PDB file of C-alpha atoms in Angstrom:
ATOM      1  CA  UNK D 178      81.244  91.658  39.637  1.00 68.00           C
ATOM      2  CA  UNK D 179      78.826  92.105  36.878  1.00 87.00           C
ATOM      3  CA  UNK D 180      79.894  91.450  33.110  1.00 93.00           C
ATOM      4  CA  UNK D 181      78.315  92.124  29.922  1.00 96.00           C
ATOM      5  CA  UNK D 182      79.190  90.560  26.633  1.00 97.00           C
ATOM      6  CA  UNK D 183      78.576  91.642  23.568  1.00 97.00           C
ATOM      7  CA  UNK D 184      79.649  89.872  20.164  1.00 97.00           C
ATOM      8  CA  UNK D 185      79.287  91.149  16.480  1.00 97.00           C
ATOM      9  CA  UNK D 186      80.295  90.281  13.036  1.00 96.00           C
ATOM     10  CA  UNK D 187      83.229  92.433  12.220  1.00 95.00           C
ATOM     11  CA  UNK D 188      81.472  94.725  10.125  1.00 96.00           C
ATOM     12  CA  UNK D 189      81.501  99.020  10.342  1.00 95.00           C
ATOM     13  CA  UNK D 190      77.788  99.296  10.914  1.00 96.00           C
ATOM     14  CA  UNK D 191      78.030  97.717  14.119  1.00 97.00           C
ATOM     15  CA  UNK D 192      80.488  99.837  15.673  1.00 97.00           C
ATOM     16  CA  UNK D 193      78.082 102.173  16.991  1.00 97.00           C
ATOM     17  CA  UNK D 194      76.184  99.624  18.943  1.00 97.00           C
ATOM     18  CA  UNK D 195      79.109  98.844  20.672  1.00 97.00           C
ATOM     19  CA  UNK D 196      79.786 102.102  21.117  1.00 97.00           C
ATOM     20  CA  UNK D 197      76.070 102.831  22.964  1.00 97.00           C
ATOM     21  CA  UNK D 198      75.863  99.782  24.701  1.00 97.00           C
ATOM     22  CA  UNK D 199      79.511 100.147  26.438  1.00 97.00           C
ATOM     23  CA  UNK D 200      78.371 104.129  27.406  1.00 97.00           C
ATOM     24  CA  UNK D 201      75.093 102.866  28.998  1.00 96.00           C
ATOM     25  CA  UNK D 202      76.830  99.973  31.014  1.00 96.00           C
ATOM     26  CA  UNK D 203      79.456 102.848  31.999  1.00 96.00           C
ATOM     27  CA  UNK D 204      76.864 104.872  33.023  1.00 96.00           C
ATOM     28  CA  UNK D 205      75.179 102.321  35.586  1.00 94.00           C
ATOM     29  CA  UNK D 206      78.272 101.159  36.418  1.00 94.00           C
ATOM     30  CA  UNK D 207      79.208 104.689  38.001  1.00 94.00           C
ATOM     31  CA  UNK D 208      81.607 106.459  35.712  1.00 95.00           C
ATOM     32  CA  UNK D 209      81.681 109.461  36.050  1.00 94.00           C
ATOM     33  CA  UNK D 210      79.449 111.432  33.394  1.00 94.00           C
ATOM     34  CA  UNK D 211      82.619 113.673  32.677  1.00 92.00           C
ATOM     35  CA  UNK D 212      84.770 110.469  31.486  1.00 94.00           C
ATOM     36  CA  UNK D 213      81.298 108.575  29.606  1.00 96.00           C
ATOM     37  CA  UNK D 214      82.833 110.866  25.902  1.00 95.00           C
ATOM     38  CA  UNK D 215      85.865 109.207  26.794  1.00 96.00           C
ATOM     39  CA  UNK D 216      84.486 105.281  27.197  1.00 96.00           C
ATOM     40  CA  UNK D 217      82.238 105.387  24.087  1.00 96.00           C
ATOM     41  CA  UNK D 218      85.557 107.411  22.120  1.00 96.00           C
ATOM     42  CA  UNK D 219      87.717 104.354  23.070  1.00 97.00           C
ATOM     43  CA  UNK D 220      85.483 101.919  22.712  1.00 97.00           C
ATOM     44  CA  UNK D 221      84.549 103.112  19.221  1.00 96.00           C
ATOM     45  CA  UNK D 222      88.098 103.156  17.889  1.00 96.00           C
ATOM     46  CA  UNK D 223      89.462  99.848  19.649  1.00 96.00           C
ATOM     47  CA  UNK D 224      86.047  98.388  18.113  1.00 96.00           C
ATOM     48  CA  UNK D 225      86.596 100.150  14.649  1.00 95.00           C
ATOM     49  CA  UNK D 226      90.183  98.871  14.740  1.00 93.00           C
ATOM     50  CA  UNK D 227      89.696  95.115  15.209  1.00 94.00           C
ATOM     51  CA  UNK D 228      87.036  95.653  12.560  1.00 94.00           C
ATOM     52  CA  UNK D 229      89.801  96.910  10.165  1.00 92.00           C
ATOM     53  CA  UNK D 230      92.026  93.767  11.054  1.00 91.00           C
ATOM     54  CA  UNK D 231      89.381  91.504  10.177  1.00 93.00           C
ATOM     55  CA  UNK D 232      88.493  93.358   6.799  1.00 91.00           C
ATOM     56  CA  UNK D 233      92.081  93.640   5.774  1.00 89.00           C
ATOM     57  CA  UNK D 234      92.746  90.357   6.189  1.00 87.00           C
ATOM     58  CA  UNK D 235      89.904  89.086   4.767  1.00 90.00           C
ATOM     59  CA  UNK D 236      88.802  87.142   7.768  1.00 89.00           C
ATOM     60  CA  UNK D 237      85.291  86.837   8.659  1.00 88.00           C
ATOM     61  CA  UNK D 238      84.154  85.785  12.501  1.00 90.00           C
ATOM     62  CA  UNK D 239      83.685  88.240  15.418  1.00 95.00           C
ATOM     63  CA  UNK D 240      84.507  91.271  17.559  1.00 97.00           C
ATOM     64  CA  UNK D 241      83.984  90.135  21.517  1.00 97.00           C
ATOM     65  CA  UNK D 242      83.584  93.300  23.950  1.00 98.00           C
ATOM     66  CA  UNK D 243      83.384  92.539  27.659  1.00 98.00           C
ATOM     67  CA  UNK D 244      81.892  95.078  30.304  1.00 97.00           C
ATOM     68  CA  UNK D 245      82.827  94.398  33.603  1.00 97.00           C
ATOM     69  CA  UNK D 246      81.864  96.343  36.633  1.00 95.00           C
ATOM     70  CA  UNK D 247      84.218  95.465  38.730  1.00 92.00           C
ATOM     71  CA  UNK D 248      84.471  97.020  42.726  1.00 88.00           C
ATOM     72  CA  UNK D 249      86.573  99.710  41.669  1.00 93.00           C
ATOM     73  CA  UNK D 250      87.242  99.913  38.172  1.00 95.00           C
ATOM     74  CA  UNK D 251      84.969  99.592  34.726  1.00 96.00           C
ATOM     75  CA  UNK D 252      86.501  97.427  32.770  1.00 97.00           C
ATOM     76  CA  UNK D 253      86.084  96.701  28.590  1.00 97.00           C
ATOM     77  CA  UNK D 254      88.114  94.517  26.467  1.00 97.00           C
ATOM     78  CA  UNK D 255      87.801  94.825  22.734  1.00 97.00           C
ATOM     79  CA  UNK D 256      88.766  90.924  21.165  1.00 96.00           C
ATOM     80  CA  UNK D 257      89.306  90.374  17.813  1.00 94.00           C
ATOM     81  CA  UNK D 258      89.699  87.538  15.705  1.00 92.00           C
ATOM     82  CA  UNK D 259      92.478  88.555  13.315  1.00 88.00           C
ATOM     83  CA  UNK D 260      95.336  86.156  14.203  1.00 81.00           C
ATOM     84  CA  UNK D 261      98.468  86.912  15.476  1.00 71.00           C
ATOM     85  CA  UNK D 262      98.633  90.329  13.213  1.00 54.00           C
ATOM     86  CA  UNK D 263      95.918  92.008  15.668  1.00 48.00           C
ATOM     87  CA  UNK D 264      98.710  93.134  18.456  1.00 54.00           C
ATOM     88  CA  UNK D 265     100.797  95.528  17.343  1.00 54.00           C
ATOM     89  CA  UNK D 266     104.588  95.644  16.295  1.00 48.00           C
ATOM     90  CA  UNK D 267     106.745  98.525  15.851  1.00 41.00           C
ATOM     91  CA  UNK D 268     106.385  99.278  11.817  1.00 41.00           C
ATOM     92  CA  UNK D 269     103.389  98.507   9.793  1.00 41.00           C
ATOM     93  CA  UNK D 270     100.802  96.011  10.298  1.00 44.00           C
ATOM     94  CA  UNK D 271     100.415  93.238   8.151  1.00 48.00           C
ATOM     95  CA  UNK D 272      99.021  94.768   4.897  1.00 51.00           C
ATOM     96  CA  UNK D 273      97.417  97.580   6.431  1.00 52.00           C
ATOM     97  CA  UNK D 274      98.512 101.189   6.153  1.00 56.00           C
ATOM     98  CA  UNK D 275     101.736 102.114   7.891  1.00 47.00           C
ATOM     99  CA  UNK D 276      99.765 104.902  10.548  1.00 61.00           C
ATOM    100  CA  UNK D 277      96.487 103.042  11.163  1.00 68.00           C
ATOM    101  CA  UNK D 278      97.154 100.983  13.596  1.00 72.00           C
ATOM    102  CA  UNK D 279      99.169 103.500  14.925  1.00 78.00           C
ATOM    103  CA  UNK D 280      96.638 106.376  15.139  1.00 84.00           C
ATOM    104  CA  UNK D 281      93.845 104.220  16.138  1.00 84.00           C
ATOM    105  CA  UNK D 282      96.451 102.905  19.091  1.00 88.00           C
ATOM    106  CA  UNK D 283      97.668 106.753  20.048  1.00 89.00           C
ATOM    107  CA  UNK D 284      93.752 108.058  19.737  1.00 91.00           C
ATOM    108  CA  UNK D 285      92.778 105.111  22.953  1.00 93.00           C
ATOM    109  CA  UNK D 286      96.237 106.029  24.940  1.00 91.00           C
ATOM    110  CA  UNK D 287      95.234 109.376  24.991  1.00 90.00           C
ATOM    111  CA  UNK D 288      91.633 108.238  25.986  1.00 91.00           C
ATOM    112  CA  UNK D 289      92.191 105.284  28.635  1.00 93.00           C
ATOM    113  CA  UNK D 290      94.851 105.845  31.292  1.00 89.00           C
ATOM    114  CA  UNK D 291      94.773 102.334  32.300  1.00 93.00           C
ATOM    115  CA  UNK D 292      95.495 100.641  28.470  1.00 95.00           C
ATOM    116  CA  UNK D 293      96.902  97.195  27.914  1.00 95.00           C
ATOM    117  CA  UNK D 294      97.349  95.550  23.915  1.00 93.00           C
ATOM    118  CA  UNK D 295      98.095  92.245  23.992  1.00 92.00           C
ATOM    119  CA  UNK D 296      97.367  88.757  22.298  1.00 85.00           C
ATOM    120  CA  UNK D 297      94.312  86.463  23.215  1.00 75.00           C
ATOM    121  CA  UNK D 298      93.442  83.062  22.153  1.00 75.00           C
ATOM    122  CA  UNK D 299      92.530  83.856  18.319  1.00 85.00           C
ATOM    123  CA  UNK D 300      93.302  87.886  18.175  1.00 90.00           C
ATOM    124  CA  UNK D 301      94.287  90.742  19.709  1.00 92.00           C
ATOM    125  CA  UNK D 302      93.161  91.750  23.182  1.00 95.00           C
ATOM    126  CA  UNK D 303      92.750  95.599  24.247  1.00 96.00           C
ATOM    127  CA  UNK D 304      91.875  96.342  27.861  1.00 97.00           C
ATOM    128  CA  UNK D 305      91.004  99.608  29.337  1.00 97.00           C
ATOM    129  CA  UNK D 306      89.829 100.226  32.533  1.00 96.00           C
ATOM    130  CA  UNK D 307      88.080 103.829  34.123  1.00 96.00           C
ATOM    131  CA  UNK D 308      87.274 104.605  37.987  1.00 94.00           C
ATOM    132  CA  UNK D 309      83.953 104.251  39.380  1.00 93.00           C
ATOM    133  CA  UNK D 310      82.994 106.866  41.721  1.00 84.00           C
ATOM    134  CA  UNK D 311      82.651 106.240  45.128  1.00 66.00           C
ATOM    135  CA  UNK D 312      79.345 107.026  45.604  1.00 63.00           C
ATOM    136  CA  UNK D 313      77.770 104.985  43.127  1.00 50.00           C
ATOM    137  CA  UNK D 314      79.978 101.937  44.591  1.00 46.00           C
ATOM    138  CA  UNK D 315      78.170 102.511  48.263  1.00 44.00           C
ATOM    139  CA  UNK D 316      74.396 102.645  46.254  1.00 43.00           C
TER     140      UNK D 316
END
């Protein structure tokens, strides 16, 4: 079980990186190429989302993204560092638009089958997880 980290300030402009770097580990992981759109969507919008947490709540520190390759499942989790405000409740998030949250959540459920939101040690967690084909498991 391979994992790769990869930690950035919680600013936009490093969204994309995230974004590439969690395709290209998908890719040699063995996801299929049909589902890679998929991994670098979700991974853009949980990334973009615990950027927004930190932003609105004016707290600096970092965004944590994990890539495991795991026998047979790719796993990422997308950590923030935005407190307690990072998982979701059912209403608005703390000083944050009423929908964003909201659409940024419903955008990754309709990307990730295999979706869990939940609270880490300083932030909110988001875990997705995507098959690995077969084949590429045997290579």
């Amino acid at each position: 079980m391979a994992t790769v980290e990869l930690r950035f300030s919680a600013l936009p402009e490093h969204v994309r990186t995230a974004r590439l770097v969690a395709a290209a580990v998908a890719r040699r992981a063995g996801v299929d190429e049909s589902v890679l759109d998929e991994v670098r969507l979700a991974v853009g919008e949980a990334c973009s989302r615990a950027v927004g947490l930190h932003q609105r709540g004016g707290i600096g520190g970092t965004v944590r993204v994990a890539l495991t390759d795991q026998e047979k499942r790719f796993l990422i989790e997308v950590e923030d560092e935005a407190g307690p405000a990072a998982v979701p409740t059912v209403g608005v998030a703390e000083g944050g638009d009423p929908d964003e949250d909201t659409l940024g959540l419903a955008v990754i459920t309709g990307l990730v089958e295999d979706l869990e939101v939940t609270n880490g040690a300083d932030g909110g967690v988001i875990r997705m997880s995507w098959p690995v084909s077969v084949a590429s498991v045997a290579v």
